Tab-separated table of C-alpha atoms in Angstrom:
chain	number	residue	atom	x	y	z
A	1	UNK	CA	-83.291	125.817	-97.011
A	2	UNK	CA	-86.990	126.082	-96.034
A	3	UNK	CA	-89.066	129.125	-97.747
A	4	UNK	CA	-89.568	129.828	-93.931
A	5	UNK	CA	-85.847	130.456	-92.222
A	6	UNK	CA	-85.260	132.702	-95.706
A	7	UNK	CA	-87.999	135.014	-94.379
A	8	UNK	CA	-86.891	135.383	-90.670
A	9	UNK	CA	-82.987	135.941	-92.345
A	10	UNK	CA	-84.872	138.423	-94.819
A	11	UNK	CA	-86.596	140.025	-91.689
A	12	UNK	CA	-83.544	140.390	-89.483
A	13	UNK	CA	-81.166	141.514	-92.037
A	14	UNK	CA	-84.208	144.409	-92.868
A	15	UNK	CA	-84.532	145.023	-89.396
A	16	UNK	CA	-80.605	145.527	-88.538
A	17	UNK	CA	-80.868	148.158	-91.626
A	18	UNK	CA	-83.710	150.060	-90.669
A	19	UNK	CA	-82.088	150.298	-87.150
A	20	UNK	CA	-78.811	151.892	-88.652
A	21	UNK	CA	-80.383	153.909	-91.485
A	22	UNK	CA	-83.732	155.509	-89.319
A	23	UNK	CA	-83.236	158.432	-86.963
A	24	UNK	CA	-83.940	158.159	-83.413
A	25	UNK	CA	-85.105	161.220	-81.207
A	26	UNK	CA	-82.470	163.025	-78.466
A	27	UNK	CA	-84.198	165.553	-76.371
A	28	UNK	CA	-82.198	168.138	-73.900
A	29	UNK	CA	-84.254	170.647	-71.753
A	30	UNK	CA	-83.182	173.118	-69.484
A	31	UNK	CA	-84.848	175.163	-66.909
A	32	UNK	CA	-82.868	178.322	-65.951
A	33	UNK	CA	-83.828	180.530	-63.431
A	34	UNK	CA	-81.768	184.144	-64.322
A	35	UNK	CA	-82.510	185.602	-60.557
A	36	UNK	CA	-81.660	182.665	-58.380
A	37	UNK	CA	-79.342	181.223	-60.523
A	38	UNK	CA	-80.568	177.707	-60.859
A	39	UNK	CA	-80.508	175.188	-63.888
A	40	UNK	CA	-82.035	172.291	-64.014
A	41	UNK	CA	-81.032	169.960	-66.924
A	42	UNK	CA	-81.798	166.310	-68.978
A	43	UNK	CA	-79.985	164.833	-71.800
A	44	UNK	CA	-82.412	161.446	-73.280
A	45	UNK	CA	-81.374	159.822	-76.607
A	46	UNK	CA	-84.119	158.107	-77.272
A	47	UNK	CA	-85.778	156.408	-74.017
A	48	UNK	CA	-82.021	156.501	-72.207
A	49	UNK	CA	-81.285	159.419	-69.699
A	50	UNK	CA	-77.614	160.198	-70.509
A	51	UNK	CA	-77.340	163.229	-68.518
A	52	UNK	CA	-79.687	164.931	-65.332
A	53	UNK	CA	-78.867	167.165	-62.806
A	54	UNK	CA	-78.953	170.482	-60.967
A	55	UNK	CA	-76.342	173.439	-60.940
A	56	UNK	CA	-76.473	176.874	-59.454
A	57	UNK	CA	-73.897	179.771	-58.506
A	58	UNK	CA	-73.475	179.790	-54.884
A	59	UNK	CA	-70.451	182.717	-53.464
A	60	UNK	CA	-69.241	183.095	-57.139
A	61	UNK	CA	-68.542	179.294	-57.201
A	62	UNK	CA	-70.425	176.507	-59.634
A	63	UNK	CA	-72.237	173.679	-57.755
A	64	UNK	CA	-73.062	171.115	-60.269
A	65	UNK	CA	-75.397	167.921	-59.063
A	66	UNK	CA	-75.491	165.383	-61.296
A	67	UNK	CA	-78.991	162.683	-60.707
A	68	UNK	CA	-78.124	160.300	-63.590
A	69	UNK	CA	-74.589	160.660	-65.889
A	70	UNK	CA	-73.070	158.186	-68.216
A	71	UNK	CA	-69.851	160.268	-68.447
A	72	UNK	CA	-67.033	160.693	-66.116
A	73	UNK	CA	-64.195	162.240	-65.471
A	74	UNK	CA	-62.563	165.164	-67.278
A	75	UNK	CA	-63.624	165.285	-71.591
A	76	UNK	CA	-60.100	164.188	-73.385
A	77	UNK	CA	-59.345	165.783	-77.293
A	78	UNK	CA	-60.587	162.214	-78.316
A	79	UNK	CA	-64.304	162.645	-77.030
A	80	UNK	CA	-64.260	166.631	-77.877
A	81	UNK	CA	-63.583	165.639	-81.724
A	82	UNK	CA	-66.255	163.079	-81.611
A	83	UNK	CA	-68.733	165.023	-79.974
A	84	UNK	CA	-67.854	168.371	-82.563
A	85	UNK	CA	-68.260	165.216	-85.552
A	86	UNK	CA	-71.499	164.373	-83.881
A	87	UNK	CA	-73.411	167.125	-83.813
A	88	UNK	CA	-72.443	168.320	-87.339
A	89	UNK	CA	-74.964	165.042	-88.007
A	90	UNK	CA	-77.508	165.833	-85.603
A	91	UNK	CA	-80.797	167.260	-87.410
A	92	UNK	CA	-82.933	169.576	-85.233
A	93	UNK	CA	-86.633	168.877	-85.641
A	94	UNK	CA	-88.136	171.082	-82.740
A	95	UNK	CA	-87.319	173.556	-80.200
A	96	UNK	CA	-89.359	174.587	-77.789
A	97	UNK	CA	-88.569	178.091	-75.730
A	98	UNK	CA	-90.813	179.382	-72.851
A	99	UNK	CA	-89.640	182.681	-70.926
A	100	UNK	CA	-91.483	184.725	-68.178
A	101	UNK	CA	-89.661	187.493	-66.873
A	102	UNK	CA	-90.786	191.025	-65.314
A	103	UNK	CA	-89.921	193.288	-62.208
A	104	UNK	CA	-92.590	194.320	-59.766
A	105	UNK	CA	-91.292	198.376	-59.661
A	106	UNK	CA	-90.398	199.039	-63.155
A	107	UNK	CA	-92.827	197.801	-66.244
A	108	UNK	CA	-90.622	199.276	-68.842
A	109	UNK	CA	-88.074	197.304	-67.818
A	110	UNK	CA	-89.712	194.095	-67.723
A	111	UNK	CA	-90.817	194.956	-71.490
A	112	UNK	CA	-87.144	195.760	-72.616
A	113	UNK	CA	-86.313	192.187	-71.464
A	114	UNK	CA	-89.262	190.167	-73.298
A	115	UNK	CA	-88.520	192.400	-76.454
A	116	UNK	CA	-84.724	191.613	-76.174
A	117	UNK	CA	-85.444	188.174	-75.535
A	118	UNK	CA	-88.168	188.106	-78.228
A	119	UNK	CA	-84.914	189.666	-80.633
A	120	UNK	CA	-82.569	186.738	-79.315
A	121	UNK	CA	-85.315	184.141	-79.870
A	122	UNK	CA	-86.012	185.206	-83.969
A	123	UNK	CA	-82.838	185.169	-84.427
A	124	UNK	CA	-81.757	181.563	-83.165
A	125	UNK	CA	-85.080	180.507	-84.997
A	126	UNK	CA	-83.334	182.471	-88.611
A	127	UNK	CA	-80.029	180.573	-88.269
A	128	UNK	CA	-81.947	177.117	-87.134
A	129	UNK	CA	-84.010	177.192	-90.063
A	130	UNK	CA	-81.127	177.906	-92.771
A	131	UNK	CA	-79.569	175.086	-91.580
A	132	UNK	CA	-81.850	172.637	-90.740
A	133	UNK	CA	-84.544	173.303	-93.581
A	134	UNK	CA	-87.418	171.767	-91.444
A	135	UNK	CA	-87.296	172.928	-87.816
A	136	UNK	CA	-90.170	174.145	-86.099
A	137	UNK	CA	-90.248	176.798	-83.345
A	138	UNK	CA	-92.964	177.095	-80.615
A	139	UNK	CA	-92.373	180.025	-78.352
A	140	UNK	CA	-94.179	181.866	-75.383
A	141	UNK	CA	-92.240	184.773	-74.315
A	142	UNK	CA	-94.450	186.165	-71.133
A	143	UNK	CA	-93.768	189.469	-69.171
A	144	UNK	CA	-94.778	189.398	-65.703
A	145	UNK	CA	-95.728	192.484	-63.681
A	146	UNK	CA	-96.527	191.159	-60.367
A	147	UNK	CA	-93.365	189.552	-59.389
A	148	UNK	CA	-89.372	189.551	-60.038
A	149	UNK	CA	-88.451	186.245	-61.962
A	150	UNK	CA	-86.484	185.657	-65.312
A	151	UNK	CA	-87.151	182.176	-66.148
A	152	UNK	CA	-86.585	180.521	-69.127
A	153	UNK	CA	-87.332	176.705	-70.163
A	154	UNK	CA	-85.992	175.338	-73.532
A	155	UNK	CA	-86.824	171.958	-75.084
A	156	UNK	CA	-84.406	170.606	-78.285
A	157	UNK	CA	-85.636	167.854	-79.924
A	158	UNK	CA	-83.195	166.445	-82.951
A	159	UNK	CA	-82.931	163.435	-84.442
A	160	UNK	CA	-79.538	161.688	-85.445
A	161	UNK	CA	-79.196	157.914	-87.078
A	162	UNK	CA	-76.653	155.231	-85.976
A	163	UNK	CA	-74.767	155.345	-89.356
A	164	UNK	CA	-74.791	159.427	-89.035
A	165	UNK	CA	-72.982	157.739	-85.216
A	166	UNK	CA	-70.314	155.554	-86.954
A	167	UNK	CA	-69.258	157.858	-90.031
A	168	UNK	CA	-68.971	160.339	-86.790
A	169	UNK	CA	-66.930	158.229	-85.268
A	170	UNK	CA	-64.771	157.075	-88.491
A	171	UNK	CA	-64.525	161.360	-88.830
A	172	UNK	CA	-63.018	161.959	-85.418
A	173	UNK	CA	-60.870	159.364	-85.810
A	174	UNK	CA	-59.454	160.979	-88.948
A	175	UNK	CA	-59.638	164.318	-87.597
A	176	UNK	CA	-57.028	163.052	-84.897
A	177	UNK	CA	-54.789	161.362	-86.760
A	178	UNK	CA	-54.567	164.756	-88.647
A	179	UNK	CA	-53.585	166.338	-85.112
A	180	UNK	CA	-51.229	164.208	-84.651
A	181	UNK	CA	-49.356	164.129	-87.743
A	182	UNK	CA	-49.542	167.863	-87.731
A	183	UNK	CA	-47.966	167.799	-84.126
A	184	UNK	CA	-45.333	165.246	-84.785
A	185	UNK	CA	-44.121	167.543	-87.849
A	186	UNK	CA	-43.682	170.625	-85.468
């Protein structure tokens, strides 16, 4: 075997293991709007859109509209377990949290909301960083005096590897079988 073909198998097999062992980047973001009752919402794991859409509260009724989805149908125990499994793996790097809010007639109102969201905020950002050590927070929490509007964007950035994927996967799989025999024993 030439020096030559035992590089490119070298340079494959490293490749296939950096693909499994690095991270990759998901992203969701939101955009809710608290007085019209809007959200706007994206799901991307890496450069793939797995989720986009609209929903709002319309006569006490939820109108979701889904742009782009890769899932269908109603979620089964199977892909609850795996998603639970999953995002015990995921590591979150960033989040991003923008709010404006205010009410044209009453100022001390608009300040209660900023400070409670302000409260809400430093609090997600305590429990985030105990358990993901390195998570960074940006946040612009805005009052507005001029207009009505409670807005709020968020941006989560994590990061989550293809083996963190399978031994997810592997887990669920367990975790059912445990259901199961639990079930069957009843």
């Amino acid at each position: 075997m030439s020096m030559q073909k035992v590089l490119i198998v070298f340079f494959i097999v490293f490749f296939v293991i950096m693909v499994l062992v690095f991270p990759f980047k998901t992203r969701a973001m939101a955009h809710i709007n608290f007085l019209e009752l809007k959200c706007f919402y994206s799901v991307k794991i890496w450069i793939v859109k797995i989720l986009c859409g609209m929903a709002n509260l319309e006569n006490d009724r939820l109108n979701v509209f889904n742009e782009k989805t890769l899932f269908s149908g109603d979620f089964d125990e199977k892909f609850k377990t795996f998603a639970k499994m999953v995002l015990e793996k995921i590591d979150v790097k960033k989040v991003e949290l923008y709010f404006s809010g205010g009410f044209v007639d009453n100022s001390f109102s608009s300040a209660i909301v900023c400070g409670s969201v302000l409260s809400i905020v430093e609090s997600i950002y305590g429990y985030l960083s105990l358990k993901y050590g390195d998570v960074k927070m940006y946040k612009d929490i805005e009052p507005t005096f001029k207009e009505d509007n409670l807005e709020l964007t968020v941006d989560f950035v994590a990061s989550i590897s293809v083996i963190g994927l399978i031994i997810a996967g592997i887990k669920s799989k367990r975790e059912l079988k445990k259901l199961k025999e639990m079930y069957n024993e009843r």
